[in-house]
Amino acid sequence: MAIDSYKYVDFATRQIMKAWASRQEPGVIPFTPLGKPLREFTVALLSSAGIARNDDRPFDQEGERRDPWWGDPSFRRIPFGTTEKDIRIYHLHIDPKFGEADLDVVLPMRRLEELAREGIVGRPAPTHYSTMGYILDPTELVAKTAPAIVECMQAERVDAVVLVPA
């Protein structure tokens, strides 16, 4: 099933967004060599699928419907062991039914646990994270959300993060 990333925008905005995206220059990706073997790492996952637990607040889709240039810059904590029955996906640019049917599609905690059992990684972090992707103005995401997530991960002594784009 094709996903229409521009479903809630008018024709002019759609054209502007497509042109803007095509002009983005790729940035430099920093590389840091591993300081210890991966099998000793605590690994967290960070998904951009807009996952929220049923006992947490949803991501704000109505704000994006009113203003397609805005995206909810907040994040949600997803404890290790959370399953499909515990979550909902709040994202206007992906079909949520796949991730709600199989959480590993958007937050592969069970696959990470398998890697730990096989000795490839040390262990899954106690907490994983989700943001809502497709945020066109990342100012708040970069200035506030990312540092807050980093602080949470540091408190849990996370060594590495796997980004799971939606």
Short mmCIF file of C-alpha atoms in Angstrom, two decimals:
data_model
loop_
_atom_site.label_atom_id
_atom_site.label_comp_id
_atom_site.label_asym_id
_atom_site.label_seq_id
_atom_site.Cartn_x
_atom_site.Cartn_y
_atom_site.Cartn_z
CA MET A 1 0.00 0.00 0.00
CA ALA A 2 1.44 3.37 -0.98
CA ILE A 3 1.51 6.04 1.71
CA ASP A 4 0.70 9.60 0.69
CA SER A 5 3.17 11.74 2.67
CA TYR A 6 1.34 14.85 1.50
CA LYS A 7 -2.22 13.73 2.32
CA TYR A 8 -3.07 16.69 4.53
CA VAL A 9 -1.49 19.49 2.50
CA ASP A 10 -2.89 21.52 -0.35
CA PHE A 11 -1.41 21.38 -3.85
CA ALA A 12 0.80 24.49 -3.48
CA THR A 13 2.23 23.31 -0.15
CA ARG A 14 2.84 19.86 -1.62
CA GLN A 15 4.86 21.34 -4.48
CA ILE A 16 6.87 23.55 -2.10
CA MET A 17 7.63 20.64 0.22
CA LYS A 18 8.73 18.39 -2.64
CA ALA A 19 10.99 21.12 -4.05
CA TRP A 20 12.44 21.85 -0.61
CA ALA A 21 13.17 18.17 0.05
CA SER A 22 14.90 17.77 -3.32
CA ARG A 23 17.27 20.66 -2.51
CA GLN A 24 18.45 19.36 0.85
CA GLU A 25 22.17 18.78 0.92
CA PRO A 26 23.36 15.64 2.70
CA GLY A 27 25.22 16.44 5.89
CA VAL A 28 28.37 14.91 7.31
CA ILE A 29 27.68 11.81 9.37
CA PRO A 30 29.99 11.70 12.39
CA PHE A 31 31.78 8.44 13.03
CA THR A 32 33.04 7.33 16.42
CA PRO A 33 34.94 4.06 16.73
CA LEU A 34 33.60 1.62 19.30
CA GLY A 35 35.35 1.84 22.67
CA LYS A 36 34.54 -1.75 23.62
CA PRO A 37 33.13 -4.85 21.94
CA LEU A 38 29.50 -4.62 20.79
CA ARG A 39 28.75 -7.73 22.87
CA GLU A 40 29.28 -5.52 25.96
CA PHE A 41 26.93 -2.73 24.85
CA THR A 42 23.57 -1.76 26.29
CA VAL A 43 21.51 -0.87 23.22
CA ALA A 44 18.41 1.33 22.99
CA LEU A 45 16.07 1.76 20.03
CA LEU A 46 14.73 5.10 18.79
CA SER A 47 11.79 4.91 16.39
CA SER A 48 10.25 7.76 14.40
CA ALA A 49 6.91 5.93 14.09
CA GLY A 50 4.98 7.97 16.67
CA ILE A 51 4.51 5.02 19.03
CA ALA A 52 2.79 5.70 22.34
CA ARG A 53 1.74 3.27 25.03
CA ASN A 54 -1.97 3.06 25.75
CA ASP A 55 -1.28 4.43 29.23
CA ASP A 56 0.58 7.48 27.84
CA ARG A 57 -0.63 10.48 25.88
CA PRO A 58 -0.86 10.17 22.08
CA PHE A 59 1.22 12.22 19.69
CA ASP A 60 -0.62 15.31 18.45
CA GLN A 61 -1.94 14.49 15.00
CA GLU A 62 -4.61 17.20 15.09
CA GLY A 63 -1.95 19.92 15.33
CA GLU A 64 -0.35 18.58 12.16
CA ARG A 65 -3.72 18.37 10.39
CA ARG A 66 -4.29 22.05 11.20
CA ASP A 67 -0.74 23.04 10.25
CA PRO A 68 1.07 20.54 7.97
CA TRP A 69 4.36 22.41 8.54
CA TRP A 70 4.24 21.45 12.24
CA GLY A 71 4.95 18.07 13.78
CA ASP A 72 4.75 17.03 17.44
CA PRO A 73 8.36 17.28 18.67
CA SER A 74 7.81 15.34 21.92
CA PHE A 75 8.93 11.79 22.65
CA ARG A 76 7.56 8.73 24.42
CA ARG A 77 9.32 6.19 26.58
CA ILE A 78 8.62 2.59 25.61
CA PRO A 79 9.69 0.09 28.29
CA PHE A 80 11.44 -3.06 27.12
CA GLY A 81 8.89 -5.85 26.83
CA THR A 82 6.09 -3.62 25.57
CA THR A 83 3.95 -5.50 23.05
CA GLU A 84 1.47 -4.71 20.33
CA LYS A 85 -1.46 -4.83 22.75
CA ASP A 86 0.19 -2.05 24.81
CA ILE A 87 0.61 0.56 22.05
CA ARG A 88 -0.95 2.73 19.35
CA ILE A 89 0.83 4.46 16.48
CA TYR A 90 0.10 8.15 15.92
CA HIS A 91 1.68 9.12 12.60
CA LEU A 92 -0.05 10.64 9.58
CA HIS A 93 2.58 9.56 7.07
CA ILE A 94 2.71 5.82 7.63
CA ASP A 95 0.04 3.13 7.78
CA PRO A 96 -0.13 2.25 11.50
CA LYS A 97 -1.74 -1.16 11.01
CA PHE A 98 1.58 -2.87 10.23
CA GLY A 99 3.37 -1.67 13.37
CA GLU A 100 0.27 -2.20 15.51
CA ALA A 101 0.06 -5.80 14.21
CA ASP A 102 3.82 -6.43 14.66
CA LEU A 103 5.67 -3.93 16.84
CA ASP A 104 9.01 -5.22 15.55
CA VAL A 105 8.23 -3.50 12.24
CA VAL A 106 8.69 -0.10 13.90
CA LEU A 107 10.47 -0.92 17.20
CA PRO A 108 12.28 -4.27 16.95
CA MET A 109 12.73 -5.05 20.65
CA ARG A 110 12.27 -8.80 20.17
CA ARG A 111 14.92 -8.83 17.43
CA LEU A 112 17.26 -6.88 19.74
CA GLU A 113 16.62 -9.44 22.48
CA GLU A 114 17.54 -12.21 20.03
CA LEU A 115 20.81 -10.44 19.22
CA ALA A 116 21.56 -10.26 22.95
CA ARG A 117 20.80 -13.99 23.42
CA GLU A 118 23.16 -14.75 20.52
CA GLY A 119 25.89 -12.68 22.17
CA ILE A 120 26.06 -10.12 19.36
CA VAL A 121 25.05 -7.22 21.62
CA GLY A 122 25.27 -7.03 25.38
CA ARG A 123 21.69 -6.34 26.36
CA PRO A 124 18.64 -4.30 25.43
CA ALA A 125 18.20 -1.08 27.39
CA PRO A 126 15.35 -1.02 29.91
CA THR A 127 13.69 1.81 27.95
CA HIS A 128 13.34 2.55 24.24
CA TYR A 129 11.99 5.73 22.64
CA SER A 130 9.70 7.01 19.93
CA THR A 131 9.27 10.35 18.26
CA MET A 132 6.89 11.37 15.51
CA GLY A 133 8.78 11.52 12.23
CA TYR A 134 8.19 13.94 9.39
CA ILE A 135 8.92 17.06 11.42
CA LEU A 136 9.70 19.75 8.88
CA ASP A 137 11.07 22.25 11.39
CA PRO A 138 13.40 20.26 13.66
CA THR A 139 14.41 23.23 15.85
CA GLU A 140 12.65 22.05 19.02
CA LEU A 141 13.41 18.40 18.28
CA VAL A 142 17.14 19.18 18.13
CA ALA A 143 17.23 21.76 20.94
CA LYS A 144 14.97 20.06 23.49
CA THR A 145 13.78 16.58 22.57
CA ALA A 146 17.11 15.02 21.56
CA PRO A 147 18.95 16.26 24.69
CA ALA A 148 16.10 14.98 26.89
CA ILE A 149 16.28 11.54 25.26
CA VAL A 150 20.07 11.52 25.64
CA GLU A 151 19.72 12.37 29.34
CA CYS A 152 17.32 9.45 29.83
CA MET A 153 19.67 7.10 28.00
CA GLN A 154 22.69 8.26 29.99
CA ALA A 155 20.79 7.58 33.22
CA GLU A 156 20.30 3.98 32.02
CA ARG A 157 23.92 3.72 30.88
CA VAL A 158 23.04 3.13 27.23
CA ASP A 159 26.11 2.67 25.05
CA ALA A 160 24.52 2.71 21.60
CA VAL A 161 21.28 3.70 19.91
CA VAL A 162 19.76 2.12 16.83
CA LEU A 163 17.62 4.56 14.86
CA VAL A 164 14.51 2.91 13.43
CA PRO A 165 13.05 5.21 10.75
CA ALA A 166 9.37 4.83 9.96
#
